[in-house]
Coordinates of C-alpha atoms in Angstrom, one line a residue:
Chain A
M11 CA -113.7 -17.9 -23.6
R12 CA -110.6 -15.5 -25.5
L13 CA -112.0 -11.7 -27.1
E14 CA -110.3 -12.7 -30.0
K15 CA -111.8 -16.3 -30.9
A16 CA -115.4 -14.5 -30.0
M17 CA -114.2 -11.4 -32.6
F18 CA -113.4 -14.4 -34.9
L19 CA -116.9 -16.0 -34.2
L20 CA -118.5 -13.2 -34.5
P21 CA -119.1 -12.7 -38.8
G22 CA -119.7 -15.7 -39.1
L23 CA -122.8 -16.0 -36.2
V24 CA -124.2 -12.5 -37.2
I25 CA -124.1 -13.8 -40.9
G26 CA -125.5 -17.1 -39.9
L27 CA -128.2 -16.4 -37.3
S28 CA -129.4 -13.1 -39.8
L29 CA -129.8 -15.3 -43.0
H30 CA -131.5 -18.1 -40.8
E31 CA -134.1 -16.2 -39.7
F32 CA -134.5 -14.0 -42.8
A33 CA -134.8 -17.1 -44.4
H34 CA -138.0 -18.4 -42.1
A35 CA -139.4 -15.1 -42.0
W36 CA -139.1 -14.8 -46.2
S37 CA -140.3 -18.0 -46.9
A38 CA -143.0 -17.5 -44.8
R39 CA -144.3 -14.5 -46.4
L40 CA -144.0 -16.2 -49.8
L41 CA -146.5 -18.7 -48.6
G42 CA -149.0 -16.2 -47.4
D43 CA -148.0 -15.3 -43.8
N44 CA -147.1 -12.0 -43.0
F45 CA -147.1 -12.0 -39.3
S46 CA -143.0 -12.1 -39.5
R47 CA -143.3 -9.0 -41.8
R48 CA -145.1 -6.9 -39.6
Q49 CA -142.6 -7.9 -37.2
G50 CA -139.8 -6.4 -39.5
R51 CA -138.3 -9.6 -40.0
V52 CA -138.3 -9.6 -43.3
S53 CA -135.0 -7.6 -43.5
L54 CA -131.1 -9.1 -43.8
N55 CA -130.3 -5.9 -40.7
P56 CA -129.1 -7.9 -38.2
F57 CA -130.4 -5.8 -35.5
R58 CA -133.8 -7.4 -36.1
H59 CA -132.4 -10.4 -35.7
L60 CA -130.2 -10.6 -32.9
S61 CA -130.8 -11.0 -29.3
I62 CA -129.1 -9.7 -26.6
L63 CA -128.7 -12.6 -24.8
G64 CA -127.9 -14.5 -27.6
T65 CA -125.0 -12.0 -28.6
L66 CA -123.6 -11.7 -25.2
A67 CA -123.4 -15.8 -25.6
I68 CA -121.0 -15.2 -28.1
F69 CA -118.5 -13.7 -25.9
L70 CA -119.8 -16.5 -23.1
L71 CA -120.1 -19.6 -24.7
P72 CA -119.3 -21.3 -28.0
I73 CA -122.1 -20.2 -29.6
G74 CA -124.8 -17.7 -30.1
W75 CA -128.7 -17.3 -31.0
G76 CA -130.8 -14.6 -32.6
K77 CA -134.7 -14.2 -31.9
P78 CA -137.0 -16.9 -33.0
V79 CA -139.4 -15.8 -36.1
Q80 CA -143.0 -16.4 -35.0
V81 CA -144.7 -17.9 -38.0
N82 CA -149.1 -18.1 -38.0
L83 CA -149.7 -21.3 -39.4
Y84 CA -153.5 -20.4 -39.6
N85 CA -152.1 -18.0 -42.9
F86 CA -150.6 -21.1 -44.2
R87 CA -153.0 -22.9 -46.7
N88 CA -151.4 -26.0 -45.9
P89 CA -150.2 -25.8 -42.5
K90 CA -148.3 -29.0 -42.4
R91 CA -146.4 -28.4 -45.9
D92 CA -146.0 -24.8 -45.4
Y93 CA -144.4 -25.0 -41.6
L94 CA -142.1 -27.5 -43.2
I95 CA -140.6 -25.3 -46.1
T96 CA -140.3 -22.5 -43.5
S97 CA -138.7 -24.3 -40.8
L98 CA -136.4 -26.1 -43.2
A99 CA -135.3 -22.1 -44.5
G100 CA -133.4 -21.3 -41.8
P101 CA -130.9 -24.3 -41.9
L102 CA -130.7 -24.3 -46.2
A103 CA -130.0 -20.7 -45.3
N104 CA -126.8 -21.8 -43.9
I105 CA -125.8 -24.5 -45.9
I106 CA -126.1 -21.8 -48.7
V107 CA -123.9 -19.6 -47.0
V108 CA -121.5 -22.8 -46.7
L109 CA -121.7 -23.4 -50.3
C110 CA -120.7 -19.7 -50.7
C111 CA -118.4 -19.7 -48.8
I112 CA -116.3 -22.8 -50.5
G113 CA -117.2 -21.0 -53.5
L114 CA -115.6 -17.9 -52.8
A115 CA -112.5 -19.7 -51.3
Q116 CA -111.5 -21.3 -54.6
I117 CA -110.6 -17.6 -55.5
T118 CA -109.0 -16.4 -52.1
R119 CA -106.9 -20.1 -52.2
N120 CA -104.4 -18.7 -54.6
D121 CA -103.3 -16.1 -52.0
C122 CA -100.0 -16.7 -53.1
R123 CA -100.2 -16.1 -56.7
Y124 CA -100.8 -11.8 -56.3
G125 CA -98.6 -9.4 -54.8
A126 CA -97.1 -9.9 -51.3
G127 CA -99.6 -7.0 -50.3
A128 CA -102.5 -8.7 -51.4
Q129 CA -101.4 -11.9 -50.1
A130 CA -102.2 -10.7 -46.5
Y131 CA -105.6 -9.9 -47.5
L132 CA -106.2 -13.0 -49.1
T133 CA -105.4 -14.9 -46.6
S134 CA -107.3 -13.7 -43.4
A135 CA -110.5 -13.4 -46.5
H136 CA -109.5 -17.4 -47.2
S137 CA -109.6 -17.7 -43.1
M138 CA -112.6 -15.6 -42.2
L139 CA -114.5 -18.0 -45.3
I140 CA -113.4 -21.1 -43.4
A141 CA -115.0 -19.5 -40.1
I142 CA -118.1 -18.8 -41.5
A143 CA -118.9 -21.9 -43.3
L144 CA -117.7 -24.1 -40.3
I145 CA -119.8 -21.4 -38.1
N146 CA -122.8 -22.1 -40.5
T147 CA -122.2 -25.8 -40.7
V148 CA -122.9 -25.6 -37.2
L149 CA -125.7 -23.7 -36.9
A150 CA -127.0 -25.9 -39.6
A151 CA -126.5 -28.9 -37.9
I152 CA -127.7 -28.1 -34.3
N153 CA -130.9 -26.0 -35.6
L154 CA -132.1 -29.8 -37.6
L155 CA -131.9 -31.9 -34.0
P156 CA -135.2 -32.4 -33.0
I157 CA -135.2 -30.9 -29.6
P158 CA -137.4 -27.4 -29.0
P159 CA -137.3 -24.6 -30.0
L160 CA -134.4 -25.6 -32.9
D161 CA -135.9 -26.0 -36.5
G162 CA -135.6 -29.8 -36.1
S163 CA -138.4 -30.2 -33.7
K164 CA -141.1 -28.3 -36.1
I165 CA -139.6 -30.4 -39.2
W166 CA -140.4 -33.8 -37.9
P167 CA -143.7 -33.7 -36.6
C168 CA -144.7 -32.2 -40.2
L169 CA -142.9 -35.8 -42.2
I170 CA -144.5 -37.9 -39.7
P171 CA -148.2 -38.7 -40.5
G172 CA -150.1 -37.8 -37.7
L173 CA -148.3 -35.4 -35.3
K174 CA -149.3 -31.9 -35.3
P175 CA -147.1 -29.1 -36.4
S176 CA -147.7 -26.4 -33.6
F177 CA -145.7 -27.2 -30.2
G178 CA -146.8 -25.3 -27.5
S179 CA -143.8 -22.9 -25.3
K180 CA -144.4 -25.0 -22.2
G181 CA -140.6 -26.4 -21.0
I182 CA -139.3 -24.8 -23.5
M183 CA -136.4 -23.5 -21.1
I184 CA -135.8 -27.0 -20.3
F185 CA -135.1 -28.2 -23.5
I186 CA -132.8 -24.9 -23.7
I187 CA -130.9 -25.7 -20.7
A188 CA -130.5 -29.2 -22.4
I189 CA -129.2 -28.5 -24.9
M190 CA -126.4 -26.2 -23.6
L191 CA -125.5 -28.7 -21.3
L192 CA -125.5 -31.4 -24.0
M193 CA -123.2 -28.7 -26.1
H194 CA -121.2 -28.3 -22.8
N195 CA -120.3 -32.4 -22.0
G196 CA -120.0 -32.9 -25.4
A197 CA -122.8 -35.3 -26.1
L198 CA -123.2 -33.3 -29.7
D199 CA -119.8 -33.8 -30.5
P200 CA -120.2 -36.9 -33.0
V201 CA -123.1 -34.6 -34.8
L202 CA -121.2 -31.8 -34.9
R203 CA -117.7 -33.4 -36.0
V204 CA -120.0 -35.2 -39.0
A205 CA -120.7 -31.3 -40.3
F206 CA -117.4 -30.1 -39.8
N207 CA -115.8 -33.0 -41.4
S208 CA -118.0 -32.9 -44.6
T209 CA -117.2 -29.2 -45.2
S210 CA -113.7 -29.4 -44.2
Y211 CA -113.9 -31.6 -47.1
Y212 CA -114.9 -29.2 -49.4
M213 CA -112.8 -26.3 -48.1
P214 CA -110.2 -25.5 -50.2
Y215 CA -106.7 -25.1 -48.4
P216 CA -105.0 -22.0 -49.3
D217 CA -101.7 -22.1 -51.2
S218 CA -99.7 -20.3 -48.2
A219 CA -100.6 -22.9 -46.1
L220 CA -100.3 -25.8 -48.7
C221 CA -96.7 -24.4 -49.0
E222 CA -96.0 -24.4 -45.3
A223 CA -96.9 -27.9 -45.2
Y224 CA -95.0 -29.2 -48.0
D225 CA -92.0 -27.3 -46.7
D226 CA -92.2 -28.6 -42.8
L227 CA -92.4 -32.2 -44.7
G228 CA -89.7 -31.5 -47.1
A229 CA -87.4 -30.1 -43.8
K230 CA -88.4 -33.3 -42.3
S231 CA -87.2 -35.7 -45.2
L232 CA -84.1 -33.4 -45.2
D233 CA -83.6 -34.3 -42.0
N234 CA -84.1 -37.9 -42.5
G235 CA -81.6 -37.7 -45.6
D236 CA -84.6 -38.5 -48.5
L237 CA -83.3 -35.7 -50.6
N238 CA -85.3 -36.5 -53.9
Q239 CA -87.9 -36.5 -51.6
A240 CA -87.3 -33.4 -49.8
N241 CA -86.3 -31.7 -53.3
V242 CA -90.1 -32.9 -54.8
L243 CA -91.6 -31.8 -51.4
F244 CA -89.4 -28.3 -51.4
S245 CA -90.4 -27.7 -55.2
A246 CA -94.0 -28.2 -54.3
A247 CA -93.8 -25.6 -51.9
V248 CA -92.7 -23.6 -54.2
D249 CA -95.2 -24.4 -57.0
H250 CA -97.8 -23.1 -54.6
N251 CA -96.2 -20.1 -53.2
P252 CA -93.2 -19.1 -56.0
R253 CA -92.3 -16.2 -52.9
A254 CA -91.7 -18.5 -50.4
H255 CA -87.7 -17.7 -49.7
R256 CA -87.8 -20.9 -46.7
S257 CA -88.5 -23.2 -49.0
L258 CA -86.5 -22.1 -51.8
R259 CA -83.4 -21.6 -49.6
N260 CA -84.5 -25.2 -48.4
R261 CA -84.1 -26.9 -51.8
A262 CA -80.9 -24.9 -52.4
E263 CA -79.9 -26.8 -49.4
V264 CA -80.6 -30.2 -50.7
Y265 CA -79.2 -28.8 -54.8
L266 CA -75.9 -28.1 -52.9
I267 CA -76.0 -31.6 -50.9
A268 CA -76.6 -33.1 -54.1
G269 CA -74.0 -31.4 -56.1
R270 CA -76.5 -29.5 -58.4
L271 CA -74.4 -26.6 -58.1
Q272 CA -75.8 -24.2 -60.6
L273 CA -79.7 -25.1 -59.4
A274 CA -78.6 -24.7 -55.5
R275 CA -77.2 -21.3 -57.3
T276 CA -80.4 -20.1 -58.5
D277 CA -82.5 -21.0 -55.4
I278 CA -80.6 -19.0 -53.1
E279 CA -80.6 -15.9 -55.2
A280 CA -84.0 -15.7 -55.4
A281 CA -84.6 -16.4 -51.3
L282 CA -82.2 -13.5 -51.2
A283 CA -84.5 -11.2 -53.4
F284 CA -87.5 -12.1 -51.3
R285 CA -85.5 -11.9 -48.1
E286 CA -82.0 -10.8 -46.9
T287 CA -80.9 -12.8 -43.8
P288 CA -77.5 -13.7 -42.6
E289 CA -78.3 -17.1 -43.1
Y290 CA -79.3 -17.2 -46.4
R291 CA -76.1 -15.2 -46.9
Q292 CA -74.3 -18.1 -44.9
L293 CA -75.5 -20.7 -47.6
Q294 CA -74.8 -18.4 -50.7
Q295 CA -71.2 -18.2 -49.6
K296 CA -71.2 -21.8 -48.9
I297 CA -72.6 -22.5 -52.6
A298 CA -70.4 -19.8 -54.1
E299 CA -67.2 -22.0 -52.4
A300 CA -68.1 -25.1 -53.4
I301 CA -68.7 -23.5 -57.2
R302 CA -65.4 -22.1 -57.0
L303 CA -63.9 -25.4 -55.7
R304 CA -65.7 -27.0 -58.4
D305 CA -64.5 -24.9 -61.3
A306 CA -60.7 -24.8 -59.8
S307 CA -61.3 -28.6 -59.8
I308 CA -62.0 -28.7 -63.5
I309 CA -59.2 -26.0 -63.9
R310 CA -56.9 -28.1 -62.9
Q311 CA -58.2 -31.5 -64.3
A312 CA -58.2 -29.8 -67.7
A313 CA -54.5 -28.1 -67.0
S314 CA -52.7 -32.0 -66.3
Q315 CA -54.5 -33.6 -69.2
P316 CA -51.9 -33.1 -72.4
A317 CA -52.7 -31.6 -75.1
S318 CA -55.2 -33.2 -77.6
G319 CA -54.3 -31.0 -80.5
P320 CA -51.7 -31.9 -83.4
A321 CA -48.1 -31.1 -82.0
E322 CA -46.2 -28.4 -83.4
Chain B
M5 CA -131.9 -1.4 -23.4
L6 CA -128.7 -3.6 -22.2
L7 CA -129.1 -2.2 -18.5
S8 CA -132.6 -2.9 -18.8
L9 CA -131.4 -7.0 -19.3
P10 CA -130.8 -7.8 -15.5
F11 CA -134.2 -6.4 -14.5
L12 CA -136.0 -8.1 -16.9
W13 CA -134.7 -11.3 -16.2
A14 CA -134.8 -10.7 -12.5
G15 CA -138.5 -9.6 -12.9
R16 CA -139.3 -12.7 -14.8
L17 CA -137.6 -14.9 -12.3
A18 CA -139.4 -13.4 -9.5
G19 CA -143.0 -14.2 -11.7
M20 CA -142.1 -17.3 -12.1
F21 CA -142.1 -18.1 -8.3
G22 CA -145.1 -15.8 -7.8
S23 CA -143.2 -13.0 -5.9
P24 CA -144.8 -9.7 -6.1
L25 CA -140.8 -8.4 -6.3
C26 CA -141.6 -8.7 -10.1
V27 CA -143.5 -5.6 -10.2
A28 CA -140.8 -3.6 -8.9
L29 CA -138.2 -5.0 -10.9
L30 CA -140.2 -4.9 -14.3
K31 CA -141.0 -1.3 -13.8
T32 CA -137.7 -0.5 -13.0
A33 CA -136.5 -2.4 -16.4
W34 CA -139.2 -0.5 -18.3
R35 CA -138.3 2.8 -17.1
I36 CA -134.9 1.9 -18.6
S37 CA -135.5 0.8 -21.6
L38 CA -138.6 1.7 -22.4
D39 CA -139.4 -0.9 -24.6
G40 CA -143.0 -1.5 -25.7
R41 CA -142.4 -5.5 -24.8
T42 CA -141.0 -4.7 -21.9
G43 CA -143.9 -2.5 -20.5
V44 CA -146.6 -4.9 -21.1
T45 CA -144.5 -7.6 -19.1
A46 CA -144.6 -4.8 -16.5
L47 CA -148.2 -4.4 -17.1
G48 CA -149.1 -7.8 -16.7
A49 CA -147.2 -8.0 -13.9
I50 CA -149.2 -5.0 -12.4
A51 CA -152.4 -6.0 -13.0
K52 CA -151.6 -9.8 -11.6
Y53 CA -150.0 -9.0 -8.5
V54 CA -151.6 -5.4 -7.5
G55 CA -154.4 -5.5 -9.6
P56 CA -156.1 -4.3 -12.9
A57 CA -156.8 -0.8 -12.0
E58 CA -153.4 0.5 -11.1
A59 CA -151.7 -1.7 -14.4
I60 CA -154.6 0.6 -16.2
G61 CA -153.7 4.2 -14.3
C62 CA -149.8 2.9 -14.9
G63 CA -150.6 2.4 -18.8
L64 CA -152.1 5.7 -19.1
A65 CA -149.5 6.9 -16.9
W66 CA -146.6 5.6 -19.3
M67 CA -148.6 6.6 -22.1
E68 CA -148.5 10.1 -21.8
K69 CA -145.0 10.5 -21.4
H70 CA -143.9 7.5 -24.1
P71 CA -146.7 6.7 -26.0
R72 CA -146.0 3.0 -27.4
A73 CA -149.1 1.2 -29.4
E74 CA -148.4 -2.3 -27.1
L75 CA -148.9 0.0 -24.2
A76 CA -152.4 1.5 -25.0
A77 CA -153.8 -2.3 -26.2
Y78 CA -152.4 -3.8 -23.4
A79 CA -154.0 -1.4 -21.2
G80 CA -157.4 -1.6 -23.0
I81 CA -157.1 -5.4 -22.7
V82 CA -156.8 -5.0 -19.6
A83 CA -159.6 -2.9 -19.1
A84 CA -161.9 -5.2 -21.1
E85 CA -161.0 -8.1 -18.9
A86 CA -162.3 -5.9 -16.0
G87 CA -165.5 -5.1 -17.4
L88 CA -164.2 -0.9 -18.2
A89 CA -165.9 -0.4 -21.8
D90 CA -165.0 2.9 -22.0
I91 CA -161.6 3.1 -21.1
A92 CA -161.0 -0.1 -23.5
R93 CA -162.8 1.6 -26.4
N94 CA -160.6 4.4 -25.5
M95 CA -157.7 2.4 -25.5
L96 CA -158.7 1.1 -28.6
T97 CA -158.8 4.1 -30.4
A98 CA -155.9 5.3 -28.7
S99 CA -153.8 1.8 -30.6
S100 CA -155.4 2.6 -33.5
Q101 CA -153.0 5.7 -34.0
F102 CA -150.0 3.6 -34.4
P103 CA -148.8 1.6 -36.8
P104 CA -149.7 -2.5 -36.2
D105 CA -147.6 -3.6 -33.0
G106 CA -145.3 -6.5 -33.4
M107 CA -147.1 -8.4 -30.5
G108 CA -150.8 -8.2 -32.2
L109 CA -152.2 -6.9 -29.1
A110 CA -154.3 -3.9 -31.2
E111 CA -156.1 -6.6 -32.8
T112 CA -156.6 -9.0 -29.9
L113 CA -158.0 -5.7 -28.1
E114 CA -160.2 -5.2 -31.0
F115 CA -162.0 -8.4 -30.5
S116 CA -161.7 -8.2 -26.9
V117 CA -164.1 -5.3 -27.3
A118 CA -166.4 -6.7 -29.9
K119 CA -167.1 -10.2 -27.8
R120 CA -167.5 -8.6 -24.6
F121 CA -168.9 -5.1 -25.0
E122 CA -170.9 -4.9 -28.7
P123 CA -174.3 -7.2 -29.2
L124 CA -173.9 -10.8 -30.2
G125 CA -172.3 -11.5 -33.6
A126 CA -170.2 -8.5 -33.5
A127 CA -167.5 -10.4 -32.3
A128 CA -168.6 -12.4 -35.7
D129 CA -168.1 -9.7 -37.6
C130 CA -165.3 -8.4 -36.1
A131 CA -163.4 -11.7 -36.7
R132 CA -164.4 -12.3 -40.9
R133 CA -162.9 -8.4 -41.1
L134 CA -159.7 -9.6 -39.3
E135 CA -159.7 -12.9 -41.2
S136 CA -158.8 -11.0 -44.1
R137 CA -155.5 -9.8 -43.0
N138 CA -152.6 -12.5 -42.9
D139 CA -150.3 -10.4 -40.7
L140 CA -152.2 -11.3 -37.4
S141 CA -150.5 -12.7 -34.5
P142 CA -151.1 -16.8 -34.2
T143 CA -153.0 -15.7 -30.8
V144 CA -155.6 -13.8 -32.7
S145 CA -155.9 -16.0 -35.5
G146 CA -156.4 -18.7 -33.2
M147 CA -159.6 -16.5 -31.5
I148 CA -160.8 -15.4 -34.6
Y149 CA -160.8 -19.0 -36.3
T150 CA -162.5 -20.4 -33.2
E151 CA -165.2 -17.7 -33.1
L152 CA -165.5 -18.3 -36.8
L153 CA -166.2 -21.8 -36.6
W154 CA -169.0 -21.4 -33.7
D155 CA -170.5 -18.9 -35.9
A156 CA -171.0 -21.5 -38.5
V157 CA -171.9 -23.9 -36.4
L158 CA -174.8 -21.8 -34.7
R159 CA -175.9 -20.6 -38.4
G160 CA -176.3 -24.1 -39.6
R161 CA -173.2 -23.3 -41.9
L162 CA -172.4 -26.9 -41.4
D163 CA -169.8 -27.6 -44.8
E164 CA -168.7 -24.3 -43.8
A165 CA -167.8 -25.4 -40.1
R166 CA -166.4 -28.5 -40.9
G167 CA -163.7 -26.5 -43.2
R168 CA -163.0 -24.8 -40.3
A169 CA -162.8 -27.7 -37.7
E170 CA -160.4 -29.2 -39.9
H171 CA -157.9 -26.4 -41.2
I172 CA -158.0 -25.7 -36.7
L173 CA -157.1 -29.0 -36.3
A174 CA -154.4 -29.1 -38.9
I175 CA -153.1 -27.1 -37.0
G176 CA -153.2 -28.2 -33.5
D177 CA -154.6 -30.3 -31.1
A178 CA -158.0 -28.8 -30.7
P179 CA -160.7 -31.0 -28.7
M180 CA -163.4 -28.1 -29.6
A181 CA -162.8 -29.2 -33.0
N182 CA -163.1 -32.3 -32.9
L183 CA -166.6 -32.3 -31.1
V184 CA -167.8 -30.2 -34.1
L185 CA -166.3 -33.0 -36.1
A186 CA -167.7 -35.6 -34.2
A187 CA -171.1 -33.8 -34.1
L188 CA -171.5 -33.1 -37.8
S189 CA -170.1 -36.5 -38.3
H190 CA -173.2 -38.1 -35.6
N191 CA -175.4 -35.5 -37.9
A192 CA -174.6 -37.4 -41.4
G193 CA -175.1 -40.7 -39.8
Q194 CA -171.3 -41.9 -39.4
S195 CA -169.2 -43.1 -36.3
A196 CA -168.0 -40.0 -34.2
G197 CA -164.4 -40.9 -34.1
H198 CA -163.1 -37.7 -33.0
M199 CA -165.2 -37.7 -29.8
A200 CA -163.1 -39.3 -27.7
K201 CA -160.2 -36.5 -28.6
A202 CA -163.2 -34.0 -27.4
S203 CA -163.8 -35.4 -24.3
K204 CA -160.3 -34.0 -23.3
L205 CA -162.4 -30.8 -22.3
P206 CA -163.2 -30.2 -18.8
P207 CA -166.9 -30.8 -18.3
A208 CA -168.8 -27.5 -18.5
E209 CA -166.6 -26.5 -21.7
L210 CA -167.9 -30.0 -22.9
H211 CA -171.2 -29.5 -22.6
Y212 CA -171.4 -25.9 -23.3
Y213 CA -169.9 -26.7 -27.3
S214 CA -171.7 -29.8 -27.0
F215 CA -174.9 -27.7 -26.7
L216 CA -173.7 -25.3 -29.5
T217 CA -172.8 -27.9 -31.9
A218 CA -176.0 -30.0 -31.0
S219 CA -178.1 -26.5 -31.8
G220 CA -176.4 -25.8 -34.9
T221 CA -176.6 -29.3 -36.3
G222 CA -180.6 -29.2 -35.2
D223 CA -180.6 -32.3 -32.6
D224 CA -182.5 -30.4 -30.2
E225 CA -182.8 -33.5 -27.9
R226 CA -179.3 -33.5 -27.4
A227 CA -179.0 -30.0 -26.9
N228 CA -181.3 -29.9 -24.4
E229 CA -179.6 -32.5 -22.4
H230 CA -176.2 -30.6 -22.5
L231 CA -177.8 -27.7 -21.6
A232 CA -179.5 -29.4 -18.2
R233 CA -175.6 -30.8 -17.7
L234 CA -173.8 -27.1 -18.1
T235 CA -176.5 -25.9 -16.0
E236 CA -175.6 -28.2 -13.3
F237 CA -172.0 -26.5 -13.8
N238 CA -172.0 -23.5 -14.7
T239 CA -175.5 -21.7 -14.7
G240 CA -174.4 -18.5 -16.2
L241 CA -172.6 -20.5 -18.9
A242 CA -175.4 -22.1 -19.5
E243 CA -178.0 -18.9 -20.0
Y244 CA -175.2 -17.0 -21.7
A245 CA -175.2 -20.3 -24.0
A246 CA -179.3 -20.1 -24.4
V247 CA -179.0 -16.7 -25.5
Q248 CA -176.3 -17.2 -27.6
V249 CA -178.1 -20.3 -29.4
S250 CA -181.4 -17.7 -29.6
A251 CA -179.4 -15.2 -31.0
A252 CA -178.2 -16.7 -33.7
R253 CA -181.8 -18.2 -34.7
E254 CA -183.4 -14.9 -34.4
A255 CA -180.2 -13.6 -37.2
E256 CA -181.2 -16.0 -39.5

């Protein structure tokens, strides 16, 4: 895995794993078990929760893990119910992180509404929120699988009558290797795809990304000669990002072809105000020439017509 | 810490395959990390592959330079298992100077000392004292719940015994808790559905616990039967069981 990719995943994993383990420890404490507190796990400090091996794995594999929180079932009043709540708390924390990211993304999605300087920050923040949300989705989904030592293996015995909540540590390594293999050969992809798609469905796109997408589609329509469609798409791009000089330039071209020269001049001037390029200048000259020709034609037309006023 | 990991993993792997090489590797891991847990892993390997005396010696030497609650408690546990009462008690005092260790070893040592070196009944008192705490490790809780279960059975507090057995069974498979419930059901004239699960115990343990349960429920005939069978399997355990029961009766 490339270092940049790992660095991109790192914040999501650190936040996700820390909150996941904190949620287990905190819920256990609320339900009467203070063993996790004694181990220093009722804390939001990531260093209390990240395991060295799990953190190194972030750079080598597509996923990492934290130190599992040990729960003492003897301290629970109702072991089965309380263990269920404690086990669910981890994935639930990840789902809450996803919901928070979706909420914050409603602010960062309007990345083009503010100055150019703020846009860069907002776009980066939005990308980071998307990454954090998707990583936490993966963490929640994987942890719900009924394979030890994942939370799912603790949840299901609490729900199925007759099964005991505790699970021995025998053979845990075999299960861990099995999970790694399942992830590596793509057997878990269908589960992850469902989780990914659910989060992506609610995750808003940033205006800059929508603007780019509309601009690309508009360029295709323009190539196909569909001026109306191109105009609609470039206008949508400009609506999302009023400083999208490329879209303004493209719409100016559409107006030029359509003969709406004043609108074309307005757009190209707006584009030039944001970016001065020889290409834009060339189009501006073309539009100016077209306007000059049109004006000259109008003047000639007017001159060739007989005077309509009363003869002196 | 990071540098110690290859030695720790290699040491654990060597330990899994029963190679004494794990001792050197785990000692190196401890020297690099100076982490209490790694120290405990290393001491465990020394106790297993070299001997308890060497493990206690190492623990004491390491404690002088790098005092750790886990090291003191674990060295004490090794001493207790080796029957070295004074060292175990000293280590218990040493471990109590630190805040509670994250592994729950201090309480394991406290309970071991009470169980092995104090008069009969001290372990139950220690268990009762520890039971009020809710920050114990699952291992310690398991030990004290079992101790309190047998204490309740032997002293004839059958309702408490039933409650404790049911709580233990709500957590996991526990053949001895099934045995107690089977005996209590039998005593109350009900069918003993728990007996099948209880029979998973090895024969000596089955007769030992059956003897305790029968004695506690006042079924002397069955108690004598089980004691006779237990004597066939393990004479020492049979004698200990008889002393346990008579001590409980005297205490009453």
